[in-house]
PDB file of C-alpha atoms in Angstrom:
ATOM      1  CA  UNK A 134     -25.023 -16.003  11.056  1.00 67.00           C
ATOM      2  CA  UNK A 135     -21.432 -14.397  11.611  1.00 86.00           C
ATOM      3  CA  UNK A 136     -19.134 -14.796   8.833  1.00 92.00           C
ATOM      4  CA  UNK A 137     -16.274 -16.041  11.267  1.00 93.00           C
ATOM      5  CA  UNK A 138     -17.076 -19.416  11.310  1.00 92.00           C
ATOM      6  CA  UNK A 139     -17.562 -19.940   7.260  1.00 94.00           C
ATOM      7  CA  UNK A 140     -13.528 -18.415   7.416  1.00 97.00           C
ATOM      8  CA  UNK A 141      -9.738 -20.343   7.359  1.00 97.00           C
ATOM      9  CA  UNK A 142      -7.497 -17.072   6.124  1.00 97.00           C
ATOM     10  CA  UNK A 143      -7.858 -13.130   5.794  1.00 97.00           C
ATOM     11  CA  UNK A 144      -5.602 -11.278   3.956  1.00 96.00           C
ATOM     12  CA  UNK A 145      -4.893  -7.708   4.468  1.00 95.00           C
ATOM     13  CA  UNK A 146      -3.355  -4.677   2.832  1.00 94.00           C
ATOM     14  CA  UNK A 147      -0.527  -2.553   4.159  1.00 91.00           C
ATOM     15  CA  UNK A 148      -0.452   0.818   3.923  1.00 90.00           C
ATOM     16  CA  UNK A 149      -3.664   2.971   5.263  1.00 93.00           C
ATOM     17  CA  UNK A 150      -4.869  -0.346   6.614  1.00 96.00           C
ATOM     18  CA  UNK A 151      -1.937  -1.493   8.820  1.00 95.00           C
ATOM     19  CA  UNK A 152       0.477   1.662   8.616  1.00 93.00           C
ATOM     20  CA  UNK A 153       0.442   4.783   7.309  1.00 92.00           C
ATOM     21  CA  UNK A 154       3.173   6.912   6.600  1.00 88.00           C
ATOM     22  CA  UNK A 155       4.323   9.875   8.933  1.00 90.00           C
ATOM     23  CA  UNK A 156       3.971  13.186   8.080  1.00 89.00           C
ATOM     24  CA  UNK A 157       4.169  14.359   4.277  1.00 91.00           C
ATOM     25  CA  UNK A 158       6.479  13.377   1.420  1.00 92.00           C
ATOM     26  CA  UNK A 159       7.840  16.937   1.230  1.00 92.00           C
ATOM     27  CA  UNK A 160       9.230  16.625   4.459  1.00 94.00           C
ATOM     28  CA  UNK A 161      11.696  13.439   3.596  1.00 95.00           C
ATOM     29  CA  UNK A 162      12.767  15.687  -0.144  1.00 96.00           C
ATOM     30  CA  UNK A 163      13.358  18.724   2.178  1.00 96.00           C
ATOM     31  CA  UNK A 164      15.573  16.993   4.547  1.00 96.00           C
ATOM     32  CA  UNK A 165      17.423  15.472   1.658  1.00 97.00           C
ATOM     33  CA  UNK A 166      17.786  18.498  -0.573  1.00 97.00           C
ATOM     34  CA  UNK A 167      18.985  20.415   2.880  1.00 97.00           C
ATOM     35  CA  UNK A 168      21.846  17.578   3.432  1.00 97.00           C
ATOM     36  CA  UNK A 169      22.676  18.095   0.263  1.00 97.00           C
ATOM     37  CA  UNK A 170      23.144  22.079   0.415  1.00 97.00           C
ATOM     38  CA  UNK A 171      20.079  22.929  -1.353  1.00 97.00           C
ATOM     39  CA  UNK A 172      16.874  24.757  -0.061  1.00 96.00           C
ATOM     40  CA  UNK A 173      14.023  22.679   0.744  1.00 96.00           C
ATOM     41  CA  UNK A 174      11.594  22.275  -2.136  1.00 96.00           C
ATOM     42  CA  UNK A 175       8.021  23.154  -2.367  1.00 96.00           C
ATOM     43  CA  UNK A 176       6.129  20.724  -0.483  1.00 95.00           C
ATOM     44  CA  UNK A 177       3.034  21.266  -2.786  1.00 96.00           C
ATOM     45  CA  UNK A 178       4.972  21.168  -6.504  1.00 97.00           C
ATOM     46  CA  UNK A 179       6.862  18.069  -4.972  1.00 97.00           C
ATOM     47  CA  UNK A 180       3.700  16.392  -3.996  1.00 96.00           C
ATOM     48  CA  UNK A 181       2.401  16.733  -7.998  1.00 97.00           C
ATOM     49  CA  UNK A 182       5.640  16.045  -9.099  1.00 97.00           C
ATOM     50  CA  UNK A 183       5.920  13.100  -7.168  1.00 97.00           C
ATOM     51  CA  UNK A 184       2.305  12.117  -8.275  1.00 96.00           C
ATOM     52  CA  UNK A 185       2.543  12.123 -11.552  1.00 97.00           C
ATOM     53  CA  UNK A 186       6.062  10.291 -11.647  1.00 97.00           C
ATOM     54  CA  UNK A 187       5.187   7.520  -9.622  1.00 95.00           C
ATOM     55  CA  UNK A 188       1.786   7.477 -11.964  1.00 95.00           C
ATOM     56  CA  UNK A 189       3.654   7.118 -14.983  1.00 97.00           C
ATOM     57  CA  UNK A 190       6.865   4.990 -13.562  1.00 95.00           C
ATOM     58  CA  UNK A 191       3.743   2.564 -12.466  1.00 91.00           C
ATOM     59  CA  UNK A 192       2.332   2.374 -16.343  1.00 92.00           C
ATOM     60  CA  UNK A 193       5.506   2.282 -17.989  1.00 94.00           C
ATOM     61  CA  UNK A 194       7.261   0.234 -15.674  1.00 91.00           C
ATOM     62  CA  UNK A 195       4.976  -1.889 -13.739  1.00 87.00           C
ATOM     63  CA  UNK A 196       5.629  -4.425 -10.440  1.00 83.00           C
ATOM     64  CA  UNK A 197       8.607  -1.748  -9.625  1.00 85.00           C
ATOM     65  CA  UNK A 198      10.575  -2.988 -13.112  1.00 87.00           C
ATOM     66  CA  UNK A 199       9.913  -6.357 -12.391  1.00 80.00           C
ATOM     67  CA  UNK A 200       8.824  -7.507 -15.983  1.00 79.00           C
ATOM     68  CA  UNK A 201      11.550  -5.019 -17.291  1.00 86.00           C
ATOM     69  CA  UNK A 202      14.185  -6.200 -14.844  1.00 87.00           C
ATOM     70  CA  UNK A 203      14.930  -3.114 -13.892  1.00 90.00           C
ATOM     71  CA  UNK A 204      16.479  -3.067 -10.561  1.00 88.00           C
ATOM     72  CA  UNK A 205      14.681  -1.622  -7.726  1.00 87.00           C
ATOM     73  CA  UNK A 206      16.833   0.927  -7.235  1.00 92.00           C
ATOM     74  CA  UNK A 207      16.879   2.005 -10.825  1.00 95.00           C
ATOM     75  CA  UNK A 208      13.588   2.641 -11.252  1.00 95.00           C
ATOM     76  CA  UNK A 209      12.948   4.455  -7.996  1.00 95.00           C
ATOM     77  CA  UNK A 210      15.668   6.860  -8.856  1.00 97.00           C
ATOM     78  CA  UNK A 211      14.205   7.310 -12.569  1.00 98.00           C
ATOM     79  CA  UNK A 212      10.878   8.661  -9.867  1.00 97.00           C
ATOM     80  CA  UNK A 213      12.643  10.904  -7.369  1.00 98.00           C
ATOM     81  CA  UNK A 214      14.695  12.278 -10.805  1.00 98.00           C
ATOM     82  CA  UNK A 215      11.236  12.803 -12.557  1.00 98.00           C
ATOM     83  CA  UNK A 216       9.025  13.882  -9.632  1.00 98.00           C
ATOM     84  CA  UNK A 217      11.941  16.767  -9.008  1.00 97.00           C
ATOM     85  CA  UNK A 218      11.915  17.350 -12.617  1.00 97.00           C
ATOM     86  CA  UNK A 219       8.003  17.697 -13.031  1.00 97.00           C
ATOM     87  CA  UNK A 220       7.993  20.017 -10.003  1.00 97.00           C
ATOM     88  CA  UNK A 221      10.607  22.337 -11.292  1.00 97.00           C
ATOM     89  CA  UNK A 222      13.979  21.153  -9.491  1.00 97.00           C
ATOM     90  CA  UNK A 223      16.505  20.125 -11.647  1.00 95.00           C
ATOM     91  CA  UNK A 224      20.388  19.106  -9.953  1.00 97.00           C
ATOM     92  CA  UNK A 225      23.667  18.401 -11.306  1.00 97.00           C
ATOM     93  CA  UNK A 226      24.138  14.832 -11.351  1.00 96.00           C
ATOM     94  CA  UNK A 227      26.299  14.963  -7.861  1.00 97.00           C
ATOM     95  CA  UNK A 228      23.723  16.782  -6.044  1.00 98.00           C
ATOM     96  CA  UNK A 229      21.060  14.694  -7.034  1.00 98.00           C
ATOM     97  CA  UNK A 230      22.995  11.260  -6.080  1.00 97.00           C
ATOM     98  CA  UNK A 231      23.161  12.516  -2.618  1.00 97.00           C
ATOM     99  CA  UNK A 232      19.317  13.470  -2.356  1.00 98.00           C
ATOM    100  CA  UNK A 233      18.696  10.717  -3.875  1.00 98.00           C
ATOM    101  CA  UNK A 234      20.293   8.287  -1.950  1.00 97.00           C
ATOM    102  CA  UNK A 235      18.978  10.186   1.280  1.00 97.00           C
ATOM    103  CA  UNK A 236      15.767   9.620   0.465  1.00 96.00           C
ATOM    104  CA  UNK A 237      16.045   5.894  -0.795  1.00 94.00           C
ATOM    105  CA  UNK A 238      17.774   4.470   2.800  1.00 93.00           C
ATOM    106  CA  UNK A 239      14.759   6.607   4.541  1.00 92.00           C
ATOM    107  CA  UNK A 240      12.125   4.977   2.733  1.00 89.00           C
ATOM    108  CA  UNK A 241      13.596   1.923   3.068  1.00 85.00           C
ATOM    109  CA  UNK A 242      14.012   2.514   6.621  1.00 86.00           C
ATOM    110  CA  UNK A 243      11.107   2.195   9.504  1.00 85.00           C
ATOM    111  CA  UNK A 244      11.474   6.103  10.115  1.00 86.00           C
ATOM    112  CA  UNK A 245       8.727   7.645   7.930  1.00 89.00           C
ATOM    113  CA  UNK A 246       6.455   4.595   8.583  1.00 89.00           C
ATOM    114  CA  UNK A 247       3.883   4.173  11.634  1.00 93.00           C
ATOM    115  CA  UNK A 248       1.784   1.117  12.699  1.00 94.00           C
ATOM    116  CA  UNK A 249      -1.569   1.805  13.519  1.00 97.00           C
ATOM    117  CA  UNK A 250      -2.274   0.779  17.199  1.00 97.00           C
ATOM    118  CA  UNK A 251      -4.879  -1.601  16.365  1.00 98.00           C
ATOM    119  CA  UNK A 252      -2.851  -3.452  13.902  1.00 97.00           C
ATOM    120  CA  UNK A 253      -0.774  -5.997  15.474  1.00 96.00           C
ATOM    121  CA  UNK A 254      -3.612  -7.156  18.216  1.00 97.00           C
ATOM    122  CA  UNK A 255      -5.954  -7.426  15.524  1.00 98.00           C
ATOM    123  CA  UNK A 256      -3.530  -9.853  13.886  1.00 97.00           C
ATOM    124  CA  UNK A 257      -2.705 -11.862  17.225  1.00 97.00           C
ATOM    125  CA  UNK A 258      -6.756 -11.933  17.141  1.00 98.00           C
ATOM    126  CA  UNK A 259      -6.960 -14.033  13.854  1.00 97.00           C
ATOM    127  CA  UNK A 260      -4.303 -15.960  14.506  1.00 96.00           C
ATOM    128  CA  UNK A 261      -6.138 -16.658  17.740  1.00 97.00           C
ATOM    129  CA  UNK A 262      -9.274 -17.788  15.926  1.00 96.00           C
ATOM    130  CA  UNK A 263      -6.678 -20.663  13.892  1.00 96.00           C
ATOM    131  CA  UNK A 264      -7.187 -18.297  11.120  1.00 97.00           C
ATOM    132  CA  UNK A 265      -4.100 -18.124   8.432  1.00 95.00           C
ATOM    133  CA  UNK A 266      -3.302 -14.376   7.860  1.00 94.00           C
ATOM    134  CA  UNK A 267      -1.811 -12.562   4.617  1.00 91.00           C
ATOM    135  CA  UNK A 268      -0.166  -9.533   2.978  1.00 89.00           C
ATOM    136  CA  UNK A 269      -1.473  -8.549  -0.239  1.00 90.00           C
ATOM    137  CA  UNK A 270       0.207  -5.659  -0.923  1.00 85.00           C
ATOM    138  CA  UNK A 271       1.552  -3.351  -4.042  1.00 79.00           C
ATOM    139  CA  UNK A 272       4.369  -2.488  -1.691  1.00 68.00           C
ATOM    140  CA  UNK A 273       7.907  -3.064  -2.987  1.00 59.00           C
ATOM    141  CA  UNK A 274      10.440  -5.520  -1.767  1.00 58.00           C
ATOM    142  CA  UNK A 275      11.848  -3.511   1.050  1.00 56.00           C
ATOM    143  CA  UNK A 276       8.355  -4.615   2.938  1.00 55.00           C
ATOM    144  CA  UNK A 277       9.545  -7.937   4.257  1.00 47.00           C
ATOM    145  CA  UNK A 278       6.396  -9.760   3.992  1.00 44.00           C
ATOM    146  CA  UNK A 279       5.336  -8.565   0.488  1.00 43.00           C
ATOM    147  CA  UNK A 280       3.185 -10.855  -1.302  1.00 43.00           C
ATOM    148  CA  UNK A 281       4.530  -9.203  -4.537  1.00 44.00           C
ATOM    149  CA  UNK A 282       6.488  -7.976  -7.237  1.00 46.00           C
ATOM    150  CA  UNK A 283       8.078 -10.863  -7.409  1.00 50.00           C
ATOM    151  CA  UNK A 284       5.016 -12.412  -9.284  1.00 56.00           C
ATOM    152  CA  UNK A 285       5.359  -9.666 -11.658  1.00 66.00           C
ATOM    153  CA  UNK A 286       1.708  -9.226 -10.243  1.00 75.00           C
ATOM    154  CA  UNK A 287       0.122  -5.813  -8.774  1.00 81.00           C
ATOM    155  CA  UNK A 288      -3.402  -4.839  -7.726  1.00 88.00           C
ATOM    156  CA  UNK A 289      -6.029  -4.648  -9.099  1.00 90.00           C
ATOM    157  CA  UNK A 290      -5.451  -7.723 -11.210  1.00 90.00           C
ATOM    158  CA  UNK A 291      -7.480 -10.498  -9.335  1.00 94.00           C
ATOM    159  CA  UNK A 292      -4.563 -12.821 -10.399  1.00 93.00           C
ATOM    160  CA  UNK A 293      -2.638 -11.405  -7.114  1.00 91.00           C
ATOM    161  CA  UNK A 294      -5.737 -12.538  -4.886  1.00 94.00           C
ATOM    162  CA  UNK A 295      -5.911 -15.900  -6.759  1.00 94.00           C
ATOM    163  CA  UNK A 296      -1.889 -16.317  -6.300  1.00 90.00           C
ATOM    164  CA  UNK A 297      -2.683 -15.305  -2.164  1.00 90.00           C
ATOM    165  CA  UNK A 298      -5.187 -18.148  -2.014  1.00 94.00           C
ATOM    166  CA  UNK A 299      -2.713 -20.519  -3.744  1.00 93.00           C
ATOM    167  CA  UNK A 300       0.076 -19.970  -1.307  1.00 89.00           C
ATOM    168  CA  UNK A 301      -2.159 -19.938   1.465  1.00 91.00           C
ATOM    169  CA  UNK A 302      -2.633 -23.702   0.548  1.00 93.00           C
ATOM    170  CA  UNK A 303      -5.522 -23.512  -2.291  1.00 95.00           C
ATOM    171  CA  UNK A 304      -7.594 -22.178   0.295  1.00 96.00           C
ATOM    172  CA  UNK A 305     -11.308 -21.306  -1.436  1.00 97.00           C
ATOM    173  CA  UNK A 306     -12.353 -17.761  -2.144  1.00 98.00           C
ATOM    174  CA  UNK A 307     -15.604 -18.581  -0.327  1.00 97.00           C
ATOM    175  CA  UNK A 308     -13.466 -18.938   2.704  1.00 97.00           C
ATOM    176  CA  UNK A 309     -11.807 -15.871   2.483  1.00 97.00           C
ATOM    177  CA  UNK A 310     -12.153 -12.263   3.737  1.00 97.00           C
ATOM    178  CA  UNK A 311      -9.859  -9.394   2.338  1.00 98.00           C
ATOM    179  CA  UNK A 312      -9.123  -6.211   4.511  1.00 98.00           C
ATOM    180  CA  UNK A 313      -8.221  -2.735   2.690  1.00 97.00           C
ATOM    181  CA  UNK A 314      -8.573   0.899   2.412  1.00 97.00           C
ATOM    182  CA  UNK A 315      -9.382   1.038  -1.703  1.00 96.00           C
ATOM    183  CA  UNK A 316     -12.512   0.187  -3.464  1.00 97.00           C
ATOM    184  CA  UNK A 317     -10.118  -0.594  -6.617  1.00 95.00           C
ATOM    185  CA  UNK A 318      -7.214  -2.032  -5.819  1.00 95.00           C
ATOM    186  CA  UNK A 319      -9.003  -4.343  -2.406  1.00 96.00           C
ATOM    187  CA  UNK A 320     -12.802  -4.485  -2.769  1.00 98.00           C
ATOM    188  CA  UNK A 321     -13.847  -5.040  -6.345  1.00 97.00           C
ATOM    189  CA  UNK A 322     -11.041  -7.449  -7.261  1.00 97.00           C
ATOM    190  CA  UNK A 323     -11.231  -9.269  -4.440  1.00 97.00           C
ATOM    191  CA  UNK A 324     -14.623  -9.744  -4.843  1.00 98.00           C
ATOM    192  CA  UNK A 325     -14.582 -10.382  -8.214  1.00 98.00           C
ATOM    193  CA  UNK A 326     -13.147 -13.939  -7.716  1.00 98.00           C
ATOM    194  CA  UNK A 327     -15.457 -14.940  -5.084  1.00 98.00           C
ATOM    195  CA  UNK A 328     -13.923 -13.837  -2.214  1.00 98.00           C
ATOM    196  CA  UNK A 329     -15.320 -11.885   0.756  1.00 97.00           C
ATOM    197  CA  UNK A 330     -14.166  -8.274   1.124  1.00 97.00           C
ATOM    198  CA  UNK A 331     -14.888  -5.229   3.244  1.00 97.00           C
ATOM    199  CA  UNK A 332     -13.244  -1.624   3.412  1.00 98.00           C
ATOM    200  CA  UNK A 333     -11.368   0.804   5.988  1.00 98.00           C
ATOM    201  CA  UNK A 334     -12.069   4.790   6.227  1.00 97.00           C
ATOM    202  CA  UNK A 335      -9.323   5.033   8.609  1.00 97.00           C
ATOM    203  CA  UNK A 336      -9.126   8.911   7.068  1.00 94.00           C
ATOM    204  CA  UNK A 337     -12.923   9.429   6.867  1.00 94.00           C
ATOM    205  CA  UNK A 338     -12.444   9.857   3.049  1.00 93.00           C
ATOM    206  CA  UNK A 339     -15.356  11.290   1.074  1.00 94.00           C
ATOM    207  CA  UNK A 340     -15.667   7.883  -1.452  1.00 95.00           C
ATOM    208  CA  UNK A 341     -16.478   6.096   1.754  1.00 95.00           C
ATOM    209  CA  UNK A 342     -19.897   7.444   1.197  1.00 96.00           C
ATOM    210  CA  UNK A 343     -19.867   5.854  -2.503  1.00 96.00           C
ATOM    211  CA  UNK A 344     -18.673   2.660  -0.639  1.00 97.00           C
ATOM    212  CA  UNK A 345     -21.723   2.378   1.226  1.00 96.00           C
ATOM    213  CA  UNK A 346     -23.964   2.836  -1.302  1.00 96.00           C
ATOM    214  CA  UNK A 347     -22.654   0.435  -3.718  1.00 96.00           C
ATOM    215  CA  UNK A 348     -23.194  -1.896  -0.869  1.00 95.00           C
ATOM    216  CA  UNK A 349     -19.498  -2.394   0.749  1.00 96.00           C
ATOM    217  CA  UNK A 350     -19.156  -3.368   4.123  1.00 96.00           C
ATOM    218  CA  UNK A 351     -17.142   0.106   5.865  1.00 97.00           C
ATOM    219  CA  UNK A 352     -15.909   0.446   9.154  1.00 97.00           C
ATOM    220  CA  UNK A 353     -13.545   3.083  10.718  1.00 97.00           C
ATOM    221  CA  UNK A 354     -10.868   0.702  11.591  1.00 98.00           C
ATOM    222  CA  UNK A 355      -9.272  -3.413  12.499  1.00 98.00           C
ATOM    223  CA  UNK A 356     -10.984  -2.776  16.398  1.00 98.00           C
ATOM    224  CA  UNK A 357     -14.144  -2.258  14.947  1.00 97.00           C
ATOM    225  CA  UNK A 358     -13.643  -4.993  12.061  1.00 97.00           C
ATOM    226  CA  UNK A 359     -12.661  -7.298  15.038  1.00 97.00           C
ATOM    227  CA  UNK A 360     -16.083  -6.320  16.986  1.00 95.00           C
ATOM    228  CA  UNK A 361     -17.868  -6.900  13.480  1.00 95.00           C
ATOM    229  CA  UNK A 362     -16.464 -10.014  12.643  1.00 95.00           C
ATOM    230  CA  UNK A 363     -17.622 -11.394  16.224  1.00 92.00           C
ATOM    231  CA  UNK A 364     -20.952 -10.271  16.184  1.00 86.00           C
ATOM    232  CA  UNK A 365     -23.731 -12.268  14.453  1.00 71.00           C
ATOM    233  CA  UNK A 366     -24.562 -10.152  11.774  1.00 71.00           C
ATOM    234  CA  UNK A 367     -21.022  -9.615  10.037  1.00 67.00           C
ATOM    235  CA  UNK A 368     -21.819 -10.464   6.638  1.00 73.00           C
ATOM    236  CA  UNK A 369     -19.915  -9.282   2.980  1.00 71.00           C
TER     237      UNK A 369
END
């Protein structure tokens, strides 16, 4: 039997399931460090740099600050300062407020963002099927329609799914289907309070192949989940 009927809400991730971001992150520190007068990083260095900082920003300072209260702009300026740092780029304090600020109003602009095609009539769809529809997201606040921080609340921790459900009117996990691109921060969680989950390999990534052995539901994109969901064997 499809799994439509048995449904009343999906929720869905953003990025890498309904945007992904355009080109690479060295391109948005090179334009700033160029408006700024300085030559345009290493796009590889920046990229580690950048990992790492975000990695340990996220650990240290979870839900962007939130529990903290650090504001938002704080603590993404503590990243940008420490992802320059750990890939060898260090600015006087002028410099760096102008990169800096470059790169903050991009990202929290539409520019380095793109929608995938599928996305929006893939949410008309479900809405078309009487089907509530939500973000669950680790995005920050810039994203209008974030779910969180302002729980104090990131994935994985099932307590964001559970919260979802709540504000979606105490709708049951049973009756739920989650939509995402990571078998961490979507899949397991979700499913770990009962809810119905499947995955996207928008990027043919090689842990899709792990996906499908540990039994996930994985399908290339929202017009195929849309196909699945409406046939009669769409089951997770």
């Amino acid at each position: 039997m499809s799994l439509l009927p048995k449904l009343r809400c999906v929720t869905v991730d953003v990025t890498g399931t309904l945007m992904a971001y355009k080109g690479e992150l060295g391109d948005y520190y090179c334009m700033a460090a160029k408006a700024a007068g300085r030559p345009c990083p290493d796009y590889k260095r920046m990229h580690e740099g950048f990992k790492y900082a975000y990695k340990d920003m996220a650990k240290n300072y979870p839900c962007f600050g939130f529990a903290a209260k650090m504001p938002n702009i704080v603590w993404w300026k503590t990243c940008v300062q420490n992802s320059f740092v750990r890939a060898g780029y260090e600015y006087d304090e002028e410099t760096f407020e102008k990169i800096f600020r470059r790169i903050y109003a991009s990202f929290g602009s539409s520019a380095p963002y793109t929608v995938f095609p599928d996305s929006k009539p893939f949410l008309r769809w479900l809405r078309g099927q009487g089907l509530k529809v939500g973000i669950v997201s680790n995005a920050e606040y810039r994203y209008r329609d974030v779910i969180l921080p302002a729980l104090g609340v990131e994935k994985p921790d099932p307590r964001i799914y559970e919260i979802a459900l709540e504000r979606a009117g105490n709708i049951a996990p049973e009756e739920t289907l989650h939509i995402g691109d990571s078998m961490r921060k979507d899949y397991e969680p979700a499913k770990s309070i009962g809810m119905h989950a499947l995955l996207l390999d928008r990027f043919k990534t090689p842990e899709a192949v792990e996906w499908r052995k540990s039994g996930a539901v994985v399908l290339p994109d929202l017009t195929a989940t849309q196909e699945w969901l409406s046939s009669e064997k769409s089951t997770c």
